[in-house]
Coordinates of C-alpha atoms and ligand atoms in Angstrom, one line a residue:
X7 CA 25.7 15.2 19.1
X8 CA 27.9 13.3 21.5
X9 CA 27.1 15.7 24.3
X10 CA 23.4 15.5 23.8
X11 CA 23.7 11.7 23.7
X12 CA 25.5 11.8 27.0
X13 CA 22.9 14.0 28.5
X14 CA 20.1 11.6 27.3
X15 CA 22.0 8.7 28.6
X16 CA 22.2 10.3 32.1
X17 CA 18.4 11.1 32.0
X18 CA 17.6 7.5 31.0
X19 CA 19.8 6.1 33.8
X20 CA 18.1 8.3 36.4
X21 CA 14.7 7.3 35.1
X22 CA 15.5 3.6 35.3
X23 CA 16.8 4.1 38.8
X24 CA 13.5 5.8 39.8
X25 CA 11.3 3.3 38.0
X26 CA 13.0 0.2 39.4
X27 CA 15.0 1.2 42.5
X28 CA 15.4 -2.3 43.9
X29 CA 16.7 -3.8 40.6
X30 CA 18.9 -0.8 40.1
X31 CA 20.4 -1.2 43.5
X32 CA 21.0 -4.9 43.0
X33 CA 22.6 -4.3 39.6
X34 CA 24.9 -1.7 41.0
X35 CA 26.0 -4.0 43.8
X36 CA 27.2 -6.6 41.3
X37 CA 29.0 -3.8 39.4
X38 CA 26.7 -3.8 36.4
X39 CA 24.4 -0.8 36.7
X40 CA 21.3 -0.8 34.6
X41 CA 22.2 0.3 31.1
X42 CA 19.6 2.1 28.9
X43 CA 21.5 0.8 25.8
X44 CA 21.3 4.1 24.0
X45 CA 22.1 3.9 20.3
X46 CA 21.5 6.0 17.2
X47 CA 18.1 5.3 15.7
X48 CA 18.1 2.5 13.2
X49 CA 15.9 4.5 10.8
X50 CA 15.3 8.3 10.6
X51 CA 11.6 7.8 11.1
X52 CA 12.3 6.4 14.6
X53 CA 13.8 9.8 15.6
X54 CA 17.4 10.4 16.7
X55 CA 18.1 7.7 19.2
X56 CA 16.7 4.6 20.6
X57 CA 17.0 3.0 24.0
X58 CA 16.8 -0.8 24.1
X59 CA 17.5 -1.3 27.7
X60 CA 14.0 -2.4 28.7
X61 CA 14.3 -5.7 26.8
X62 CA 17.0 -7.4 28.9
X63 CA 15.2 -6.4 32.1
X64 CA 12.1 -8.4 31.2
X65 CA 13.4 -11.6 32.6
X66 CA 14.9 -10.4 35.9
X67 CA 11.9 -8.2 36.6
X68 CA 9.3 -10.8 35.4
X69 CA 7.5 -8.1 33.4
X70 CA 6.7 -7.6 29.7
X71 CA 9.4 -5.3 28.2
X72 CA 6.7 -2.8 26.9
X73 CA 5.5 -2.4 30.5
X74 CA 9.1 -1.7 31.6
X75 CA 9.6 0.8 28.8
X76 CA 6.3 2.5 29.8
X77 CA 7.5 2.8 33.4
X78 CA 10.8 4.3 32.2
X79 CA 9.0 6.8 29.9
X80 CA 6.7 7.8 32.7
X81 CA 9.7 8.7 34.8
X82 CA 11.2 10.6 31.9
X83 CA 8.0 12.6 31.5
X84 CA 8.4 13.7 35.1
X85 CA 11.9 15.1 34.4
X86 CA 11.6 18.7 33.2
X87 CA 15.3 18.8 32.1
X88 CA 14.6 15.9 29.9
X89 CA 11.5 17.5 28.4
X90 CA 13.6 20.5 27.3
X91 CA 16.0 18.2 25.4
X92 CA 13.6 15.7 23.9
X93 CA 10.1 15.3 22.4
X94 CA 7.9 12.9 24.4
X95 CA 9.4 9.4 23.8
X96 CA 7.6 6.8 21.7
X97 CA 7.5 3.1 22.6
X98 CA 7.9 0.8 19.6
X99 CA 8.0 -2.9 18.8
X100 CA 8.7 -5.2 21.7
X101 CA 9.8 -2.3 24.0
X102 CA 12.2 0.1 22.2
X103 CA 12.1 3.7 23.4
X104 CA 12.4 6.0 20.4
X105 CA 13.8 9.5 21.2
X106 CA 13.6 12.6 19.0
X107 CA 15.5 15.7 20.0
X108 CA 13.6 18.9 20.2
X109 CA 14.1 21.1 17.1
X110 CA 15.1 24.1 19.1
X111 CA 17.8 22.1 20.8
X112 CA 19.2 21.0 17.5
X113 CA 19.1 24.6 16.2
X114 CA 20.9 25.8 19.3
X115 CA 23.6 23.2 18.7
X116 CA 24.0 24.5 15.2
X117 CA 24.2 28.0 16.5
X118 CA 27.0 27.0 18.9
X119 CA 29.0 25.4 16.2
X120 CA 28.9 28.5 14.0
X121 CA 30.9 30.4 16.5
X122 CA 33.3 27.6 17.3
X123 CA 36.5 26.9 15.3
X124 CA 36.5 23.3 16.6
X125 CA 32.9 22.8 15.3
X126 CA 31.8 21.2 18.6
X127 CA 34.7 18.6 18.8
X128 CA 36.1 18.9 22.3
X129 CA 39.9 18.7 22.8
X130 CA 41.1 16.1 25.3
X131 CA 42.2 18.9 27.6
X132 CA 38.6 20.3 27.6
X133 CA 37.2 16.9 28.3
X134 CA 39.7 16.3 31.1
X135 CA 38.8 19.7 32.6
X136 CA 35.0 19.0 32.4
X137 CA 35.6 15.6 34.1
X138 CA 37.4 17.5 36.9
X139 CA 40.8 16.2 35.8
X140 CA 44.1 17.6 37.0
X141 CA 44.9 19.3 33.7
X142 CA 48.2 17.5 33.7
X143 CA 49.6 17.0 30.2
X144 CA 48.7 13.7 28.7
X145 CA 51.4 11.3 27.8
X146 CA 52.2 11.3 24.0
X147 CA 50.7 9.0 21.4
X148 CA 53.2 7.6 18.8
X149 CA 52.3 7.0 15.3
X150 CA 54.9 4.9 13.5
X151 CA 54.2 5.2 9.8
X152 CA 55.7 5.4 6.3
X153 CA 59.0 3.8 7.4
X154 CA 60.6 2.9 4.1
X155 CA 63.9 1.2 3.8
X156 CA 67.1 3.0 3.0
X157 CA 68.4 2.4 -0.5
X158 CA 65.4 0.5 -1.4
X159 CA 62.3 1.7 -3.3
X160 CA 59.6 3.5 -1.4
X161 CA 56.7 1.5 -2.9
X162 CA 52.9 1.8 -2.9
X163 CA 52.7 -0.1 0.4
X164 CA 54.8 2.7 2.0
X165 CA 52.5 5.2 0.3
X166 CA 49.5 3.7 1.9
X167 CA 51.2 3.7 5.3
X168 CA 52.2 7.3 4.7
X169 CA 48.7 8.5 3.8
X170 CA 46.8 6.5 6.5
X171 CA 49.4 7.3 9.2
X172 CA 49.4 11.0 8.4
X173 CA 45.6 11.1 8.6
X174 CA 45.5 9.2 11.9
X175 CA 48.1 11.6 13.3
X176 CA 46.1 14.6 12.2
X177 CA 43.0 13.3 13.9
X178 CA 44.8 12.6 17.1
X179 CA 46.6 16.0 16.9
X180 CA 43.3 17.8 16.3
X181 CA 41.9 16.1 19.4
X182 CA 44.8 17.7 21.3
X183 CA 47.0 14.7 21.8
X184 CA 50.8 15.2 21.8
X185 CA 51.6 13.1 18.8
X186 CA 55.1 11.8 17.9
X187 CA 55.1 11.0 14.2
X188 CA 57.9 8.5 13.8
X189 CA 59.5 7.4 10.6
X190 CA 61.0 4.0 11.6
X191 CA 63.2 3.8 8.4
X192 CA 65.1 0.6 7.7
X193 CA 68.5 2.2 8.0
X194 CA 70.4 -0.7 9.6
X195 CA 71.0 -4.3 8.7
X196 CA 73.3 -6.6 6.8
X197 CA 72.4 -5.1 3.4
X198 CA 74.6 -2.1 4.3
X199 CA 77.7 -4.4 4.0
X200 CA 77.2 -4.9 0.3
X201 CA 76.1 -1.3 -0.3
X202 CA 79.1 0.2 1.4
X203 CA 81.5 -2.2 -0.3
X204 CA 80.0 -1.3 -3.6
X205 CA 80.2 2.4 -2.8
X206 CA 83.8 2.2 -1.8
X207 CA 84.6 0.6 -5.1
X208 CA 82.6 2.6 -7.5
X209 CA 82.7 6.1 -5.9
X210 CA 85.7 6.2 -3.4
X211 CA 85.9 10.0 -3.8
X212 CA 82.5 10.2 -2.2
X213 CA 84.1 9.2 1.1
X214 CA 86.9 11.8 1.1
X215 CA 85.4 14.9 -0.4
X216 CA 83.3 17.1 1.8
X217 CA 80.4 17.7 -0.6
X218 CA 77.9 15.0 -0.8
X219 CA 78.1 13.4 -4.2
X220 CA 74.9 12.5 -6.0
X221 CA 74.8 8.8 -6.2
X222 CA 71.9 9.0 -8.7
X223 CA 69.3 6.4 -8.6
X224 CA 69.8 4.5 -5.3
X225 CA 67.5 1.7 -6.3
X226 CA 69.6 0.9 -9.3
X227 CA 72.7 1.2 -7.1
X228 CA 71.1 -1.3 -4.7
X229 CA 70.4 -3.7 -7.6
X230 CA 74.1 -3.5 -8.8
X231 CA 75.4 -4.2 -5.4
X232 CA 73.1 -7.1 -4.9
X233 CA 74.0 -8.6 -8.3
X234 CA 77.7 -8.4 -7.4
X235 CA 77.0 -9.9 -4.0
X236 CA 75.1 -12.8 -5.5
X237 CA 77.9 -13.7 -8.0
X238 CA 81.2 -12.7 -6.4
X239 CA 82.5 -14.6 -3.4
X240 CA 85.3 -12.1 -2.6
X241 CA 82.7 -9.3 -2.7
X242 CA 80.6 -11.3 -0.2
X243 CA 83.4 -11.7 2.2
X244 CA 84.3 -8.0 2.1
X245 CA 80.6 -7.2 2.6
X246 CA 80.4 -9.3 5.7
X247 CA 83.5 -7.7 7.1
X248 CA 82.0 -4.3 6.3
X249 CA 78.9 -5.1 8.4
X250 CA 81.2 -5.8 11.4
X251 CA 83.2 -2.6 10.7
X252 CA 80.0 -0.5 10.5
X253 CA 78.7 -2.0 13.7
X254 CA 82.0 -1.4 15.4
X255 CA 81.8 2.3 14.5
X256 CA 84.6 2.4 11.9
X257 CA 84.7 6.1 10.7
X258 CA 85.0 5.4 7.0
X259 CA 82.2 2.9 7.1
X260 CA 80.0 5.2 9.1
X261 CA 80.6 7.9 6.6
X262 CA 79.6 5.7 3.7
X263 CA 76.5 4.6 5.6
X264 CA 75.7 8.2 6.3
X265 CA 76.0 9.1 2.6
X266 CA 73.7 6.3 1.6
X267 CA 71.1 7.3 4.2
X268 CA 71.3 11.0 3.2
X269 CA 70.7 10.2 -0.4
X270 CA 67.7 8.1 0.3
X271 CA 66.4 10.6 2.7
X272 CA 66.4 13.3 0.1
X273 CA 64.4 11.1 -2.2
X274 CA 61.8 10.3 0.5
X275 CA 61.6 13.9 1.4
X276 CA 60.5 14.9 -2.1
X277 CA 57.5 12.6 -1.7
X278 CA 56.7 13.9 1.8
X279 CA 56.9 17.5 0.6
X280 CA 54.6 16.9 -2.3
X281 CA 52.0 15.2 0.0
X282 CA 52.5 17.7 2.8
X283 CA 53.6 15.0 5.3
X284 CA 55.5 15.8 8.5
X285 CA 57.6 13.0 10.0
X286 CA 60.5 12.7 12.4
X287 CA 63.0 10.2 11.3
X288 CA 64.1 7.8 14.0
X289 CA 65.3 4.8 12.1
X290 CA 66.2 1.3 13.3
X291 CA 69.8 2.4 13.9
X292 CA 68.6 4.6 16.7
X293 CA 67.8 1.5 18.8
X294 CA 71.2 0.0 18.3
X295 CA 72.5 0.9 21.7
X296 CA 69.4 -0.7 23.3
X297 CA 69.5 -4.1 21.7
X298 CA 71.7 -5.8 24.3
X299 CA 69.4 -4.5 27.0
X300 CA 66.4 -6.2 25.4
X301 CA 68.2 -9.6 25.6
X302 CA 69.4 -9.0 29.2
X303 CA 65.9 -7.9 30.3
X304 CA 64.2 -10.9 28.7
X305 CA 66.7 -13.2 30.2
X306 CA 66.2 -11.7 33.6
X307 CA 62.4 -12.1 33.4
X308 CA 62.9 -15.7 32.6
X309 CA 61.4 -15.6 29.1
X310 CA 64.5 -16.3 27.1
X311 CA 65.2 -19.8 25.8
X312 CA 68.2 -20.9 23.7
X313 CA 67.1 -23.0 20.8
X314 CA 69.5 -24.2 18.2
X315 CA 72.0 -21.6 19.3
X316 CA 69.4 -18.8 18.8
X317 CA 68.0 -16.9 21.7
X318 CA 64.2 -16.6 21.5
X319 CA 61.0 -16.3 23.4
X320 CA 58.3 -18.9 22.7
X321 CA 54.9 -17.4 22.1
X322 CA 51.9 -18.4 24.1
X323 CA 48.9 -19.5 22.1
X324 CA 50.6 -19.3 18.8
X325 CA 51.8 -22.5 17.2
X326 CA 53.2 -23.4 13.9
X327 CA 52.1 -26.2 11.5
X328 CA 53.8 -28.9 13.6
X329 CA 51.8 -27.8 16.6
X330 CA 54.8 -26.5 18.5
X331 CA 54.8 -23.0 19.8
X332 CA 56.4 -20.4 17.5
X333 CA 59.4 -18.4 18.7
X334 CA 60.3 -14.7 18.4
X335 CA 64.0 -14.8 17.7
X336 CA 65.8 -12.0 19.4
X337 CA 69.4 -13.0 18.8
X338 CA 70.5 -15.2 16.0
X339 CA 73.1 -18.0 16.6
X340 CA 75.8 -15.7 15.1
X341 CA 75.0 -13.1 17.8
X342 CA 73.3 -10.8 15.3
X343 CA 70.0 -9.0 16.1
X344 CA 67.0 -8.7 13.8
X345 CA 63.9 -6.7 12.9
X346 CA 62.0 -8.1 15.9
X347 CA 64.8 -7.2 18.3
X348 CA 64.8 -3.7 17.0
X349 CA 61.0 -3.5 17.4
X350 CA 61.3 -4.8 21.0
X351 CA 63.9 -2.2 21.8
X352 CA 61.6 0.4 20.2
X353 CA 58.6 -0.6 22.4
X354 CA 60.7 -0.6 25.5
X355 CA 62.0 2.9 24.6
X356 CA 58.7 4.3 23.6
X357 CA 56.9 3.3 26.8
X358 CA 60.0 4.0 28.9
X359 CA 60.2 7.1 31.0
X360 CA 62.4 10.1 30.2
X361 CA 65.3 10.5 29.6
X362 CA 65.8 7.0 28.1
X363 CA 62.3 6.9 26.6
X364 CA 59.2 8.7 25.2
X365 CA 56.8 7.9 28.1
X366 CA 54.1 7.1 25.5
X367 CA 50.6 6.0 26.4
X368 CA 49.6 4.6 23.0
X369 CA 51.8 3.4 20.2
X370 CA 50.3 2.8 16.8
X371 CA 52.0 1.0 13.9
X372 CA 50.7 1.5 10.3
X373 CA 52.0 -1.3 8.0
X374 CA 50.7 -3.8 5.6
X375 CA 48.7 -6.7 7.0
X376 CA 51.6 -9.0 6.1
X377 CA 53.3 -7.9 9.3
X378 CA 50.4 -8.7 11.6
X379 CA 52.1 -11.8 13.0
X380 CA 55.4 -10.0 13.5
X381 CA 53.6 -7.3 15.6
X382 CA 51.4 -9.8 17.4
X383 CA 54.6 -11.6 18.4
X384 CA 56.6 -8.6 19.6
X385 CA 53.6 -7.1 21.4
X386 CA 53.1 -10.3 23.3
X387 CA 56.8 -10.5 24.3
X388 CA 56.8 -6.9 25.4
X389 CA 53.7 -7.4 27.5
X390 CA 55.1 -10.5 29.2
X391 CA 58.3 -8.7 29.8
X392 CA 56.3 -6.1 31.7
X393 CA 57.3 -3.2 29.5
X394 CA 53.8 -1.9 28.9
X395 CA 52.5 0.3 31.7
X396 CA 49.0 0.0 32.9
X397 CA 46.6 1.5 30.4
X398 CA 49.4 1.5 27.8
X399 CA 48.1 0.6 24.3
X400 CA 50.0 -1.1 21.5
X401 CA 48.1 -1.2 18.3
X402 CA 48.9 -2.5 14.8
X403 CA 46.9 -0.8 12.1
X404 CA 47.1 -3.1 9.2
X405 CA 46.1 -2.4 5.6
X406 CA 45.7 -4.6 2.5
X407 CA 47.6 -4.7 -0.7
X408 CA 47.4 -2.1 -3.5
X409 CA 46.3 -3.9 -6.7
X410 CA 46.0 -2.9 -10.3
X411 CA 42.7 -2.9 -12.0
X412 CA 43.3 -6.4 -13.0
X413 CA 43.3 -7.4 -9.3
X414 CA 47.0 -8.3 -9.4
X415 CA 49.9 -6.5 -7.8
X416 CA 50.1 -2.9 -9.2
X417 CA 52.6 -2.7 -12.1
X418 CA 53.5 -0.4 -14.9
X419 CA 52.4 -1.4 -18.5
X420 CA 56.0 -2.6 -19.0
X421 CA 55.6 -4.8 -15.9
X422 CA 57.9 -2.8 -13.6
X423 CA 57.0 -1.7 -10.1
X424 CA 55.4 1.7 -10.1
X425 CA 57.5 4.5 -8.8
X426 CA 55.7 6.8 -6.5
X427 CA 56.9 9.9 -8.2
X428 CA 55.5 8.7 -11.5
X429 CA 52.2 7.7 -9.9
X430 CA 51.7 11.1 -8.4
X431 CA 52.8 12.8 -11.6
X432 CA 50.2 10.8 -13.5
X433 CA 47.4 11.6 -11.1
X434 CA 48.2 15.3 -11.5
X435 CA 48.5 15.1 -15.3
X436 CA 45.2 13.3 -15.6
X437 CA 43.5 15.9 -13.3
X438 CA 44.9 18.6 -15.5
X439 CA 43.6 16.9 -18.7
X440 CA 40.1 16.5 -17.1
X441 CA 40.1 20.2 -16.0
X442 CA 41.2 21.5 -19.5
X443 CA 38.4 19.4 -21.1
X444 CA 35.9 20.8 -18.6
X445 CA 37.0 24.4 -19.1
X446 CA 36.7 24.0 -22.9
X447 CA 33.2 22.5 -22.5
X448 CA 32.1 25.3 -20.2
X449 CA 33.9 27.9 -22.4
X450 CA 35.8 29.2 -19.4
X451 CA 39.2 30.7 -19.6
X452 CA 41.5 30.5 -16.6
X453 CA 45.1 31.4 -16.2
X454 CA 47.9 28.8 -16.0
X455 CA 48.5 29.4 -12.2
X456 CA 44.8 28.4 -11.6
X457 CA 45.1 25.4 -13.7
X458 CA 48.2 24.2 -12.0
X459 CA 46.8 24.8 -8.6
X460 CA 43.6 22.9 -9.3
X461 CA 45.3 20.0 -11.1
X462 CA 47.8 19.5 -8.3
X463 CA 45.3 19.8 -5.5
X464 CA 42.7 17.5 -7.2
X465 CA 45.3 15.0 -8.4
X466 CA 47.0 14.5 -5.0
X467 CA 43.7 14.7 -3.2
X468 CA 42.3 11.9 -5.4
X469 CA 45.2 9.6 -4.6
X470 CA 45.0 10.2 -0.9
X471 CA 41.2 10.0 -0.7
X472 CA 41.0 6.8 -2.8
X473 CA 43.3 5.2 -0.3
X474 CA 41.6 6.5 2.8
X475 CA 38.0 5.9 1.8
X476 CA 38.5 2.2 1.5
X477 CA 38.2 0.0 4.6
X478 CA 42.0 -0.2 5.0
X479 CA 41.9 -3.9 5.9
X480 CA 40.8 -5.0 2.5
X481 CA 43.0 -4.9 -0.6
X482 CA 42.5 -1.9 -2.7
X483 CA 42.3 -1.6 -6.4
X484 CA 44.1 1.4 -7.7
X485 CA 42.2 3.2 -10.5
X486 CA 42.9 6.7 -11.8
X487 CA 39.6 6.9 -13.5
X488 CA 37.6 6.0 -10.4
X489 CA 39.5 8.2 -8.1
X490 CA 39.3 11.3 -10.4
X491 CA 35.6 10.9 -11.1
X492 CA 33.4 13.9 -10.3
X493 CA 30.6 11.7 -9.0
X494 CA 30.7 9.1 -6.3
X495 CA 32.7 8.8 -3.1
X496 CA 35.7 10.6 -4.5
X497 CA 37.9 13.6 -3.6
X498 CA 36.7 15.7 -6.6
X499 CA 33.0 15.2 -5.5
X500 CA 33.8 16.5 -2.0
X501 CA 36.0 19.3 -3.2
X502 CA 33.2 20.3 -5.5
X503 CA 30.8 20.6 -2.7
X504 CA 33.1 23.1 -1.0
X505 CA 33.5 25.0 -4.2
X506 CA 29.7 25.1 -4.6
X507 CA 29.3 26.7 -1.2
X508 CA 32.1 29.2 -2.0
X509 CA 30.1 30.0 -5.1
X510 CA 27.1 30.9 -3.0
X511 CA 29.2 33.6 -1.3
X512 CA 30.4 34.9 -4.6
X513 CA 26.8 35.2 -5.7
X514 CA 26.2 37.5 -2.8
X515 CA 25.2 35.1 -0.1
X516 CA 26.5 36.3 3.3
X517 CA 27.7 33.1 4.8
X518 CA 28.2 34.8 8.1
X519 CA 24.5 35.5 8.3
X520 CA 22.8 33.8 11.2
X521 CA 26.0 34.0 13.2
X522 CA 26.8 37.7 13.4
X523 CA 25.2 39.1 16.5
X524 CA 22.3 36.7 16.3
X525 CA 21.2 35.5 19.7
X526 CA 19.9 32.1 20.4
X527 CA 16.7 31.2 18.5
X528 CA 17.9 33.2 15.5
X529 CA 18.0 30.1 13.3
X530 CA 14.7 28.8 11.9
X531 CA 14.4 25.6 10.0
X532 CA 11.1 24.3 8.5
X533 CA 12.0 21.9 5.6
X534 CA 12.9 18.3 6.1
X535 CA 16.0 18.8 3.9
X536 CA 17.1 21.4 6.4
X537 CA 16.6 19.1 9.3
X538 CA 18.4 16.3 7.5
X539 CA 21.4 18.6 7.0
X540 CA 21.3 19.8 10.6
X541 CA 21.4 16.2 11.9
X542 CA 24.2 15.3 9.5
X543 CA 26.3 18.3 10.5
X544 CA 25.9 17.4 14.2
X545 CA 27.4 14.0 13.8
X546 CA 30.9 15.3 13.3
X547 CA 32.0 14.9 17.0
X548 CA 30.9 11.3 17.1
X549 CA 32.7 10.4 13.9
X550 CA 35.9 12.0 15.1
X551 CA 35.7 10.1 18.4
X552 CA 35.2 6.9 16.5
X553 CA 38.2 7.4 14.2
X554 CA 40.3 8.2 17.2
X555 CA 39.3 5.0 18.9
X556 CA 39.1 2.6 15.9
X557 CA 41.8 4.2 13.7
X558 CA 39.7 3.8 10.6
X559 CA 39.9 6.9 8.4
X560 CA 37.3 5.5 6.0
X561 CA 34.6 6.3 8.6
X562 CA 35.5 10.0 8.3
X563 CA 35.4 9.7 4.5
X564 CA 32.0 8.1 4.5
X565 CA 30.7 10.8 6.8
X566 CA 32.0 13.6 4.6
X567 CA 30.6 11.9 1.5
X568 CA 27.2 11.5 3.1
X569 CA 27.3 15.1 4.3
X570 CA 28.0 16.3 0.8
X571 CA 25.1 14.2 -0.6
X572 CA 22.7 15.6 2.1
X573 CA 24.0 19.1 1.4
X574 CA 23.5 18.7 -2.4
X575 CA 20.0 17.4 -1.9
X576 CA 19.2 20.4 0.4
X577 CA 20.8 22.9 -2.0
X578 CA 19.0 21.4 -5.1
X579 CA 15.6 21.3 -3.4
X580 CA 15.4 24.2 -1.1
X581 CA 15.9 27.9 -2.2
X582 CA 18.7 29.6 -0.4
X583 CA 19.7 32.9 -2.1
X584 CA 16.1 33.4 -3.4
X585 CA 14.5 32.6 0.0
X586 CA 13.0 35.3 2.2
X587 CA 14.2 36.2 5.7
X588 CA 14.5 34.6 8.2
X589 CA 14.9 31.4 6.2
X590 CA 17.6 32.9 4.0
X591 CA 20.0 33.6 6.9
X592 CA 19.3 30.3 8.5
X593 CA 20.0 28.4 5.2
X594 CA 23.1 30.4 4.5
X595 CA 24.3 29.5 8.0
X596 CA 23.8 25.8 7.1
X597 CA 25.8 26.3 4.0
X598 CA 28.6 27.9 5.9
X599 CA 28.7 25.2 8.6
X600 CA 28.7 22.5 5.8
X601 CA 31.7 24.2 4.2
X602 CA 33.5 24.5 7.5
X603 CA 32.8 20.9 8.3
X604 CA 34.0 19.6 4.9
X605 CA 37.2 21.8 5.2
X606 CA 38.0 20.5 8.6
X607 CA 37.3 16.9 7.8
X608 CA 39.2 17.0 4.5
X609 CA 42.0 18.7 6.4
X610 CA 42.1 15.8 8.8
X611 CA 42.6 13.5 5.8
X612 CA 45.5 15.7 4.7
X613 CA 43.5 17.2 1.8
X614 CA 43.4 21.0 1.2
X615 CA 40.3 22.5 -0.3
X616 CA 39.8 25.0 -3.2
X617 CA 37.5 28.0 -3.6
X618 CA 37.0 27.4 -7.3
X619 CA 37.8 24.5 -9.5
Ligands
LIG24 N1 60.6 -0.7 7.2 C1 59.5 -1.6 7.3 C2 59.0 -2.0 5.9 O1 59.4 -1.4 5.0 C3 58.4 -1.0 8.1 C4 58.6 -0.6 9.5 C5 57.4 -0.4 10.3 N2 57.7 0.0 11.7 C6 58.2 -0.8 12.6 N3 58.3 -0.3 13.8 N4 58.4 -2.1 12.4 O2 58.3 -3.0 5.8

């Protein structure tokens, strides 16, 4: 309904202009044109929208707000294009203008969406064209997500980043942005010294034979190396030397490093494949050649301070407990670089122009909220260094912790950290058990292929949806029972709504009815449940726009949940297959648009749908 809202807004502005030309002129001169303050109606009985712009005018105009509202409404009444769009406005309370769209306009919108694979959501290119833009390709948007650390466990925090980041990337891609999905893996740093030293000692053959050897469980390998590092001084010395060798490009060390990275990569990839996640790996090591440049550049712009041998930039407006400004350290006193230096180099590269850069316009980081200060710090330094072009956006998308049902950090019964593979397995197993129980109850028989497909789809969908449907900022309690429930704001509930509609088609409902060859005015709605569904369906574009801007996938989840509820109410209370024409075709069209909207929306959450379950 975004377009209709924009049209209403334009009509209201013009009406205000005609009603109060002098005030409008004065407001324009100070760069603050009169604003109708159009917003969705606070209650359905008030119509579709309300305009609150009369209220703030009371003082400057010295008139009661209701009189101002009346004058605006009179102007609206004289505008025939407005009358085509909207019922006669109502003035309510102190001077709100309530607006209800004309039913035939809403029906026409539904009609248009039935023939549109984008379901009324414009692409950025379409928008630019309509705004008379040049049609030049937009600079890319970068989503930095997942980003686990090599040789360490990919934990539930990385799973959250993976699921949220993928969904945001999908929304941006659907809107037509060029999206770079970057996996900023932790593939560099001093931990490689001990890993390589350990590798050289326990599996020297790995470094000389051509075939990659399987190092087995890398996490266990990491633990062994760390244990030796902690207790063996000679091992420590060798490890430190190994770091220097690796950084100096020693071929054997490089090969060992490569082996470790490959091994980790294979493990990560299994998770990505299962979850249908696409990512381009561009780890920390990629920015290695650019680290020196960060320091030189910061030095040249006068931001760099040497403090206790370390080179750092002191942050403005951020101070520590002692009241002194906090630094971002970019080069340690031993000359080494750190996580922040790498992120600074990454920002510089990402906003930098080709060939030494991505030329990005917006860079989005999806990590746990614990890194908020890190990002606030490097963003500030990058801005002060002048690396962010005009209009360039840097955004940290933080999320809370994953907790067990006891409210503590998620752990296995034995008290170990939960392995992602086990977590996904368990979700699928539980979905399978639920399904078998349901099939037995309903005395249905289904073949194994069906059972596996449904269990896998539902199990993984439940994990993703449970994560996405939370406001990501808050901590999130992981519960298999809750996420797999057939009722409530869950993946199974939404998937079931799609299945229900597919069932209508199987029972002989032609879901293409109302679209095929029907001209405008072919859709007829009479029941309040139909109108409620129409209005809900037409919200999709606004919801997508909001997610694109605010990067909160839970808004999309809430919308899809509400849509399913409104649909179920409609389908329970209004006959569809048993209805006579023309109601039957119109209702089937609503069913079809609901299914299309749910499929599209779930697709943007990374969740495929089923025809039966
Ligand atoms: N590897 C980091 C971690 O596991 C996340 C990296 C996020 N991205 C970034 N550009 N810093 O916590």
